[in-house]
Every structure is written in structure tokens, then in C-alpha cells.
């Protein structure tokens, strides 16, 4: 998937990689809040988007290599700022917490409370905050690509805990056969501003970020931002 921008073109089309397993923000087809916000924000600058849904880790790799102009749902933290370019306006804010099988709850209030060698389910490539990054090396992370895999591992006691973004967990449970009472939410791990990350391989990345910032600000001032966030995917 190569960037579609050519310097002499009148219309601009950006290629964006959309993660495929984070509903209601971005589902298996790349649909959700993130897509709606990105399309509406870039439309203010006359920019159209070519969107491909892929696993999150692949979305990051495509953007890092310059094979996509950007990807969405990236946390802005030191580890990602080294590799990608970000604008000033986040798409939204998302809270993540520790989750446990009912009866197996742990008293974790921060990553520092998690014992060395703990088996913890996470999504491959996800960022879980700068504080978590300091402790990642101590833990036995079981990295998977789907939310449902983490739920199954918790219920089967293959891991001691998992980190889910709360709204994603609630949406996944509401649209699955799993019994919500069998999994308990613990303390907050972190709250992140979620961005579109742009490829540093593209000389126009800073301009793309500015276009997105301007579009998001206009959406908020017009009330369209809140209408999108209260829309079809808020279940």
C-alpha cells in the first residue's frame, strides 16, 4: 500500500491503515469512531482517504516503513514519538484498566504493583502508557491480535490478568456470547489520548497532521464532533 500523494495533483488522497480489532473505534472493516472522525476532519481540507483494515501491529509497521501515510488509534508517548509524527489534536481519549476472572482479582493499582513474571494478556503492538513501558520487561506478556482471545485466556486461566480499554471491552462483551459477570474490572492502568500517527518517511507528514488538527478543531466548534461520538457506534 503505497502513499497516493503526488506533488502535482490537485486532489489529495492519503492512505491510512486502520486497525481491525478495536470496536467501537475501529472494527474488522476499519469502521467506527476513528474512521468517521478522520473522514470528516480531512474533508475540511478537501482530502479523501484510502483506508485498509489490518491488524494493529501491521498498521504501525506499514506507517513506519512509509507504505501508508498514517494509521489510527496510536497513543502518543515517548516510544511512539520516536517513530511517528503526530499533530496536536487527539481523536479522542480512552481509559484502560486491569481485568481479571471473577474470584481471581488482584490488587494492582499501577504497573509497579504487578509481580515479576506475571502472565498478562495484551494486544500485539498496543501502547499501554509510558509507566507500563518501564515495567514491560519484567512481565510475561501474552500478545494476541483480538479482544476475544484475551477474554478466552482470562476465562480459561491461561493468564493472571489482561489490560483492556474499557469502552472496547464493554462493546466486545455486549456483542458476544460471554457472560459479563465472569470478568471483573480492576483499577485503571492508564488513560491515553489517541491519535492518528503519520509516517516520518513522508516529507508531507507535518502538513497532513496540520490538516487533521484544523479539521478536528472545526468539527468540535461546529458540534459535529460530538454528533459523531454519540452516533451509530455508541452501543
PDB file of C-alpha atoms in Angstrom:
ATOM      1  CA  UNK A   1       0.000   0.000   0.000  1.00  0.00           C
ATOM      2  CA  UNK A   2       1.988   2.983  -1.257  1.00  0.00           C
ATOM      3  CA  UNK A   3       1.194   6.607  -0.418  1.00  0.00           C
ATOM      4  CA  UNK A   4      -1.060   8.054  -3.096  1.00  0.00           C
ATOM      5  CA  UNK A   5       0.000  11.689  -2.895  1.00  0.00           C
ATOM      6  CA  UNK A   6       1.750  13.160  -5.911  1.00  0.00           C
ATOM      7  CA  UNK A   7       3.181  16.631  -5.695  1.00  0.00           C
ATOM      8  CA  UNK A   8       1.481  17.917  -8.808  1.00  0.00           C
ATOM      9  CA  UNK A   9      -2.002  16.582  -8.163  1.00  0.00           C
ATOM     10  CA  UNK A  10      -4.920  18.892  -7.457  1.00  0.00           C
ATOM     11  CA  UNK A  11      -6.741  16.436  -5.194  1.00  0.00           C
ATOM     12  CA  UNK A  12      -5.026  14.762  -2.287  1.00  0.00           C
ATOM     13  CA  UNK A  13      -5.709  11.179  -1.237  1.00  0.00           C
ATOM     14  CA  UNK A  14      -3.980   9.764   1.794  1.00  0.00           C
ATOM     15  CA  UNK A  15      -3.514   6.076   2.502  1.00  0.00           C
ATOM     16  CA  UNK A  16      -4.360   5.204   6.090  1.00  0.00           C
ATOM     17  CA  UNK A  17      -4.005   1.834   7.778  1.00  0.00           C
ATOM     18  CA  UNK A  18      -6.919   1.111  10.107  1.00  0.00           C
ATOM     19  CA  UNK A  19      -6.622  -1.407  12.903  1.00  0.00           C
ATOM     20  CA  UNK A  20      -9.148  -4.210  12.605  1.00  0.00           C
ATOM     21  CA  UNK A  21      -9.913  -5.260  16.195  1.00  0.00           C
ATOM     22  CA  UNK A  22     -10.799  -2.264  18.372  1.00  0.00           C
ATOM     23  CA  UNK A  23     -14.548  -1.657  18.114  1.00  0.00           C
ATOM     24  CA  UNK A  24     -16.343   0.674  18.539  1.00  0.00           C
ATOM     25  CA  UNK A  25     -13.369   2.801  17.483  1.00  0.00           C
ATOM     26  CA  UNK A  26     -12.232   0.594  14.583  1.00  0.00           C
ATOM     27  CA  UNK A  27     -13.790  -2.780  13.799  1.00  0.00           C
ATOM     28  CA  UNK A  28     -12.820  -5.649  11.472  1.00  0.00           C
ATOM     29  CA  UNK A  29     -13.609  -3.472   8.439  1.00  0.00           C
ATOM     30  CA  UNK A  30     -11.936  -0.377   9.879  1.00  0.00           C
ATOM     31  CA  UNK A  31     -15.321   1.196  10.640  1.00  0.00           C
ATOM     32  CA  UNK A  32     -16.108   3.126  13.799  1.00  0.00           C
ATOM     33  CA  UNK A  33     -15.454   6.428  15.533  1.00  0.00           C
ATOM     34  CA  UNK A  34     -11.901   6.726  14.198  1.00  0.00           C
ATOM     35  CA  UNK A  35     -12.885   6.356  10.557  1.00  0.00           C
ATOM     36  CA  UNK A  36     -15.815   8.757  10.863  1.00  0.00           C
ATOM     37  CA  UNK A  37     -13.700  11.395  12.597  1.00  0.00           C
ATOM     38  CA  UNK A  38     -10.815  11.038  10.135  1.00  0.00           C
ATOM     39  CA  UNK A  39     -13.028  11.287   7.051  1.00  0.00           C
ATOM     40  CA  UNK A  40     -14.942  14.286   8.394  1.00  0.00           C
ATOM     41  CA  UNK A  41     -11.813  16.112   9.607  1.00  0.00           C
ATOM     42  CA  UNK A  42      -9.822  15.677   6.403  1.00  0.00           C
ATOM     43  CA  UNK A  43     -12.847  16.611   4.288  1.00  0.00           C
ATOM     44  CA  UNK A  44     -12.437  20.193   5.526  1.00  0.00           C
ATOM     45  CA  UNK A  45      -9.177  20.324   3.553  1.00  0.00           C
ATOM     46  CA  UNK A  46     -10.616  18.512   0.532  1.00  0.00           C
ATOM     47  CA  UNK A  47      -8.616  15.382   1.376  1.00  0.00           C
ATOM     48  CA  UNK A  48     -10.000  11.909   0.700  1.00  0.00           C
ATOM     49  CA  UNK A  49      -8.799   8.717   2.346  1.00  0.00           C
ATOM     50  CA  UNK A  50      -7.868   5.294   1.046  1.00  0.00           C
ATOM     51  CA  UNK A  51      -8.378   3.070   4.104  1.00  0.00           C
ATOM     52  CA  UNK A  52      -7.195  -0.514   4.562  1.00  0.00           C
ATOM     53  CA  UNK A  53      -8.079  -2.515   7.670  1.00  0.00           C
ATOM     54  CA  UNK A  54      -5.185  -4.602   9.016  1.00  0.00           C
ATOM     55  CA  UNK A  55      -4.002  -5.885  12.415  1.00  0.00           C
ATOM     56  CA  UNK A  56      -2.734  -3.066  14.609  1.00  0.00           C
ATOM     57  CA  UNK A  57       0.909  -4.175  14.588  1.00  0.00           C
ATOM     58  CA  UNK A  58       0.845  -4.275  10.783  1.00  0.00           C
ATOM     59  CA  UNK A  59      -0.733  -0.806  10.645  1.00  0.00           C
ATOM     60  CA  UNK A  60       2.174   0.515  12.685  1.00  0.00           C
ATOM     61  CA  UNK A  61       4.739  -1.262  10.517  1.00  0.00           C
ATOM     62  CA  UNK A  62       3.206  -0.007   7.270  1.00  0.00           C
ATOM     63  CA  UNK A  63       3.318   3.543   8.575  1.00  0.00           C
ATOM     64  CA  UNK A  64       6.838   3.192   9.949  1.00  0.00           C
ATOM     65  CA  UNK A  65       8.062   1.952   6.556  1.00  0.00           C
ATOM     66  CA  UNK A  66       6.257   4.695   4.638  1.00  0.00           C
ATOM     67  CA  UNK A  67       3.955   2.225   2.900  1.00  0.00           C
ATOM     68  CA  UNK A  68       0.995   4.016   4.469  1.00  0.00           C
ATOM     69  CA  UNK A  69       0.753   7.739   5.113  1.00  0.00           C
ATOM     70  CA  UNK A  70      -0.561   7.068   8.597  1.00  0.00           C
ATOM     71  CA  UNK A  71      -2.543   4.837  10.903  1.00  0.00           C
ATOM     72  CA  UNK A  72      -5.009   5.485  13.646  1.00  0.00           C
ATOM     73  CA  UNK A  73      -5.582   4.738  17.313  1.00  0.00           C
ATOM     74  CA  UNK A  74      -1.968   5.294  18.355  1.00  0.00           C
ATOM     75  CA  UNK A  75      -1.045   6.521  21.828  1.00  0.00           C
ATOM     76  CA  UNK A  76       1.353   9.434  21.844  1.00  0.00           C
ATOM     77  CA  UNK A  77       4.151   8.522  24.248  1.00  0.00           C
ATOM     78  CA  UNK A  78       7.986   8.618  24.085  1.00  0.00           C
ATOM     79  CA  UNK A  79       8.263   5.241  22.339  1.00  0.00           C
ATOM     80  CA  UNK A  80       5.874   6.214  19.531  1.00  0.00           C
ATOM     81  CA  UNK A  81       7.037   9.811  19.153  1.00  0.00           C
ATOM     82  CA  UNK A  82      10.469   8.498  18.181  1.00  0.00           C
ATOM     83  CA  UNK A  83       8.982   6.634  15.222  1.00  0.00           C
ATOM     84  CA  UNK A  84       5.949   8.625  14.086  1.00  0.00           C
ATOM     85  CA  UNK A  85       4.823  12.204  13.639  1.00  0.00           C
ATOM     86  CA  UNK A  86       1.742  13.453  15.499  1.00  0.00           C
ATOM     87  CA  UNK A  87      -0.430  16.520  15.361  1.00  0.00           C
ATOM     88  CA  UNK A  88      -1.691  18.383  18.402  1.00  0.00           C
ATOM     89  CA  UNK A  89      -5.312  17.234  18.373  1.00  0.00           C
ATOM     90  CA  UNK A  90      -6.146  13.698  19.581  1.00  0.00           C
ATOM     91  CA  UNK A  91      -9.039  11.850  18.014  1.00  0.00           C
ATOM     92  CA  UNK A  92     -10.371  11.065  21.497  1.00  0.00           C
ATOM     93  CA  UNK A  93      -9.345   9.896  24.962  1.00  0.00           C
ATOM     94  CA  UNK A  94      -9.559   6.246  26.071  1.00  0.00           C
ATOM     95  CA  UNK A  95      -9.205   4.669  29.519  1.00  0.00           C
ATOM     96  CA  UNK A  96      -7.655   1.221  30.056  1.00  0.00           C
ATOM     97  CA  UNK A  97      -7.957  -0.970  33.144  1.00  0.00           C
ATOM     98  CA  UNK A  98      -6.816  -4.289  34.530  1.00  0.00           C
ATOM     99  CA  UNK A  99      -9.282  -7.163  34.139  1.00  0.00           C
ATOM    100  CA  UNK A 100      -9.490 -10.475  35.957  1.00  0.00           C
ATOM    101  CA  UNK A 101     -11.550 -13.621  36.046  1.00  0.00           C
ATOM    102  CA  UNK A 102     -14.147 -13.308  38.807  1.00  0.00           C
ATOM    103  CA  UNK A 103     -12.673 -14.683  42.025  1.00  0.00           C
ATOM    104  CA  UNK A 104      -9.102 -14.126  40.780  1.00  0.00           C
ATOM    105  CA  UNK A 105      -8.896 -10.362  41.250  1.00  0.00           C
ATOM    106  CA  UNK A 106      -5.536  -8.747  42.042  1.00  0.00           C
ATOM    107  CA  UNK A 107      -4.845  -5.545  43.930  1.00  0.00           C
ATOM    108  CA  UNK A 108      -2.957  -3.793  41.132  1.00  0.00           C
ATOM    109  CA  UNK A 109      -3.134  -0.005  41.221  1.00  0.00           C
ATOM    110  CA  UNK A 110      -0.292   0.645  38.772  1.00  0.00           C
ATOM    111  CA  UNK A 111       2.155  -1.332  36.613  1.00  0.00           C
ATOM    112  CA  UNK A 112       4.634  -1.255  39.525  1.00  0.00           C
ATOM    113  CA  UNK A 113       2.248  -3.444  41.542  1.00  0.00           C
ATOM    114  CA  UNK A 114       2.336  -6.301  39.021  1.00  0.00           C
ATOM    115  CA  UNK A 115       4.768  -9.021  40.229  1.00  0.00           C
ATOM    116  CA  UNK A 116       7.732 -10.053  38.109  1.00  0.00           C
ATOM    117  CA  UNK A 117       6.930 -12.795  35.615  1.00  0.00           C
ATOM    118  CA  UNK A 118       3.155 -12.272  35.712  1.00  0.00           C
ATOM    119  CA  UNK A 119       1.382 -13.639  32.643  1.00  0.00           C
ATOM    120  CA  UNK A 120      -0.637 -10.768  31.268  1.00  0.00           C
ATOM    121  CA  UNK A 121      -2.738 -10.714  28.098  1.00  0.00           C
ATOM    122  CA  UNK A 122      -2.344  -7.690  25.833  1.00  0.00           C
ATOM    123  CA  UNK A 123      -2.874  -6.833  22.174  1.00  0.00           C
ATOM    124  CA  UNK A 124       0.208  -7.130  19.971  1.00  0.00           C
ATOM    125  CA  UNK A 125       1.665  -3.701  19.253  1.00  0.00           C
ATOM    126  CA  UNK A 126      -0.602  -1.736  21.597  1.00  0.00           C
ATOM    127  CA  UNK A 127       0.771   1.039  23.777  1.00  0.00           C
ATOM    128  CA  UNK A 128      -0.290   0.932  27.410  1.00  0.00           C
ATOM    129  CA  UNK A 129       1.251   4.136  28.662  1.00  0.00           C
ATOM    130  CA  UNK A 130       4.744   5.355  29.492  1.00  0.00           C
ATOM    131  CA  UNK A 131       4.615   3.935  33.024  1.00  0.00           C
ATOM    132  CA  UNK A 132       3.739   0.471  31.739  1.00  0.00           C
ATOM    133  CA  UNK A 133       6.681   0.612  29.322  1.00  0.00           C
ATOM    134  CA  UNK A 134       9.047   0.898  32.305  1.00  0.00           C
ATOM    135  CA  UNK A 135       7.793  -2.459  33.623  1.00  0.00           C
ATOM    136  CA  UNK A 136       7.148  -4.354  30.401  1.00  0.00           C
ATOM    137  CA  UNK A 137      10.473  -6.197  30.611  1.00  0.00           C
ATOM    138  CA  UNK A 138       9.515  -7.730  33.980  1.00  0.00           C
ATOM    139  CA  UNK A 139       6.301  -9.311  32.747  1.00  0.00           C
ATOM    140  CA  UNK A 140       5.438 -12.320  30.647  1.00  0.00           C
ATOM    141  CA  UNK A 141       3.190 -10.667  28.105  1.00  0.00           C
ATOM    142  CA  UNK A 142       0.950 -12.907  26.028  1.00  0.00           C
ATOM    143  CA  UNK A 143       0.385 -10.837  22.897  1.00  0.00           C
ATOM    144  CA  UNK A 144      -2.610 -11.616  20.681  1.00  0.00           C
ATOM    145  CA  UNK A 145      -4.444  -9.802  17.890  1.00  0.00           C
ATOM    146  CA  UNK A 146      -8.104  -9.960  19.011  1.00  0.00           C
ATOM    147  CA  UNK A 147     -10.043  -8.835  22.068  1.00  0.00           C
ATOM    148  CA  UNK A 148     -11.922 -12.144  22.154  1.00  0.00           C
ATOM    149  CA  UNK A 149      -8.641 -14.032  22.525  1.00  0.00           C
ATOM    150  CA  UNK A 150      -7.823 -12.106  25.674  1.00  0.00           C
ATOM    151  CA  UNK A 151     -11.275 -12.795  27.094  1.00  0.00           C
ATOM    152  CA  UNK A 152     -10.916 -16.522  26.418  1.00  0.00           C
ATOM    153  CA  UNK A 153      -7.470 -16.632  28.054  1.00  0.00           C
ATOM    154  CA  UNK A 154      -8.816 -14.921  31.175  1.00  0.00           C
ATOM    155  CA  UNK A 155     -11.743 -17.312  31.471  1.00  0.00           C
ATOM    156  CA  UNK A 156      -9.521 -20.355  30.862  1.00  0.00           C
ATOM    157  CA  UNK A 157      -6.991 -19.040  33.438  1.00  0.00           C
ATOM    158  CA  UNK A 158      -4.156 -19.066  30.921  1.00  0.00           C
ATOM    159  CA  UNK A 159      -3.204 -15.596  32.175  1.00  0.00           C
ATOM    160  CA  UNK A 160      -3.497 -13.875  35.546  1.00  0.00           C
ATOM    161  CA  UNK A 161      -4.895 -10.682  34.109  1.00  0.00           C
ATOM    162  CA  UNK A 162      -5.406  -8.597  30.992  1.00  0.00           C
ATOM    163  CA  UNK A 163      -5.454  -4.948  30.050  1.00  0.00           C
ATOM    164  CA  UNK A 164      -8.484  -3.786  28.076  1.00  0.00           C
ATOM    165  CA  UNK A 165      -9.560  -0.340  27.041  1.00  0.00           C
ATOM    166  CA  UNK A 166     -12.816  -0.033  28.942  1.00  0.00           C
ATOM    167  CA  UNK A 167     -15.136   1.043  26.158  1.00  0.00           C
ATOM    168  CA  UNK A 168     -13.704  -1.615  23.841  1.00  0.00           C
ATOM    169  CA  UNK A 169     -14.203  -4.298  26.491  1.00  0.00           C
ATOM    170  CA  UNK A 170     -17.796  -3.207  27.122  1.00  0.00           C
ATOM    171  CA  UNK A 171     -18.581  -3.187  23.416  1.00  0.00           C
ATOM    172  CA  UNK A 172     -16.947  -6.584  22.845  1.00  0.00           C
ATOM    173  CA  UNK A 173     -18.819  -8.204  25.729  1.00  0.00           C
ATOM    174  CA  UNK A 174     -22.147  -6.684  24.664  1.00  0.00           C
ATOM    175  CA  UNK A 175     -21.703  -8.167  21.198  1.00  0.00           C
ATOM    176  CA  UNK A 176     -20.511 -11.627  22.251  1.00  0.00           C
ATOM    177  CA  UNK A 177     -21.805 -14.764  23.963  1.00  0.00           C
ATOM    178  CA  UNK A 178     -19.582 -14.269  27.019  1.00  0.00           C
ATOM    179  CA  UNK A 179     -21.111 -13.844  30.486  1.00  0.00           C
ATOM    180  CA  UNK A 180     -20.081 -10.369  31.663  1.00  0.00           C
ATOM    181  CA  UNK A 181     -20.309 -11.407  35.315  1.00  0.00           C
ATOM    182  CA  UNK A 182     -17.380 -13.803  34.901  1.00  0.00           C
ATOM    183  CA  UNK A 183     -14.861 -10.978  34.371  1.00  0.00           C
ATOM    184  CA  UNK A 184     -14.188  -8.163  36.819  1.00  0.00           C
ATOM    185  CA  UNK A 185     -12.726  -4.753  36.128  1.00  0.00           C
ATOM    186  CA  UNK A 186      -9.889  -3.639  38.392  1.00  0.00           C
ATOM    187  CA  UNK A 187      -8.051  -0.359  38.742  1.00  0.00           C
ATOM    188  CA  UNK A 188      -7.072   1.936  35.915  1.00  0.00           C
ATOM    189  CA  UNK A 189      -3.801   1.196  34.117  1.00  0.00           C
ATOM    190  CA  UNK A 190      -3.751   4.478  32.200  1.00  0.00           C
ATOM    191  CA  UNK A 191      -5.785   6.962  30.216  1.00  0.00           C
ATOM    192  CA  UNK A 192      -4.468   7.842  26.772  1.00  0.00           C
ATOM    193  CA  UNK A 193      -5.034  10.484  24.169  1.00  0.00           C
ATOM    194  CA  UNK A 194      -5.479   8.538  20.928  1.00  0.00           C
ATOM    195  CA  UNK A 195      -4.089   9.949  17.676  1.00  0.00           C
ATOM    196  CA  UNK A 196      -3.514   9.333  14.023  1.00  0.00           C
ATOM    197  CA  UNK A 197       0.222   8.682  13.638  1.00  0.00           C
ATOM    198  CA  UNK A 198       1.856   9.840  10.413  1.00  0.00           C
ATOM    199  CA  UNK A 199       4.851   8.355   8.639  1.00  0.00           C
ATOM    200  CA  UNK A 200       8.150  10.159   9.095  1.00  0.00           C
ATOM    201  CA  UNK A 201       9.144   8.689   5.705  1.00  0.00           C
ATOM    202  CA  UNK A 202       6.774  11.122   4.000  1.00  0.00           C
ATOM    203  CA  UNK A 203       8.044  14.674   3.596  1.00  0.00           C
ATOM    204  CA  UNK A 204       4.467  15.988   3.723  1.00  0.00           C
ATOM    205  CA  UNK A 205       3.595  14.340   7.052  1.00  0.00           C
ATOM    206  CA  UNK A 206       3.679  17.600   9.006  1.00  0.00           C
ATOM    207  CA  UNK A 207       1.196  19.137   6.569  1.00  0.00           C
ATOM    208  CA  UNK A 208      -1.114  16.129   6.936  1.00  0.00           C
ATOM    209  CA  UNK A 209      -1.016  16.499  10.699  1.00  0.00           C
ATOM    210  CA  UNK A 210      -1.871  20.203  10.433  1.00  0.00           C
ATOM    211  CA  UNK A 211      -4.809  19.435   8.122  1.00  0.00           C
ATOM    212  CA  UNK A 212      -6.119  16.890  10.609  1.00  0.00           C
ATOM    213  CA  UNK A 213      -5.706  19.290  13.540  1.00  0.00           C
ATOM    214  CA  UNK A 214      -7.599  22.009  11.720  1.00  0.00           C
ATOM    215  CA  UNK A 215     -10.364  19.618  10.714  1.00  0.00           C
ATOM    216  CA  UNK A 216     -10.811  18.242  14.231  1.00  0.00           C
ATOM    217  CA  UNK A 217     -10.985  21.744  15.683  1.00  0.00           C
ATOM    218  CA  UNK A 218     -13.632  22.688  13.137  1.00  0.00           C
ATOM    219  CA  UNK A 219     -15.633  19.546  13.944  1.00  0.00           C
ATOM    220  CA  UNK A 220     -15.593  20.435  17.612  1.00  0.00           C
ATOM    221  CA  UNK A 221     -16.567  24.064  17.090  1.00  0.00           C
ATOM    222  CA  UNK A 222     -19.474  23.072  14.839  1.00  0.00           C
ATOM    223  CA  UNK A 223     -20.797  20.358  17.152  1.00  0.00           C
ATOM    224  CA  UNK A 224     -20.221  17.682  14.521  1.00  0.00           C
ATOM    225  CA  UNK A 225     -17.539  16.013  16.634  1.00  0.00           C
ATOM    226  CA  UNK A 226     -19.963  15.248  19.442  1.00  0.00           C
ATOM    227  CA  UNK A 227     -22.616  14.088  16.993  1.00  0.00           C
ATOM    228  CA  UNK A 228     -20.141  11.568  15.575  1.00  0.00           C
ATOM    229  CA  UNK A 229     -19.104  10.368  19.023  1.00  0.00           C
ATOM    230  CA  UNK A 230     -22.749   9.960  20.033  1.00  0.00           C
ATOM    231  CA  UNK A 231     -23.644   8.199  16.801  1.00  0.00           C
ATOM    232  CA  UNK A 232     -24.136   4.740  15.355  1.00  0.00           C
ATOM    233  CA  UNK A 233     -21.273   3.012  17.169  1.00  0.00           C
ATOM    234  CA  UNK A 234     -22.181   4.144  20.700  1.00  0.00           C
ATOM    235  CA  UNK A 235     -23.941   0.970  21.861  1.00  0.00           C
TER     236      UNK A 235
END
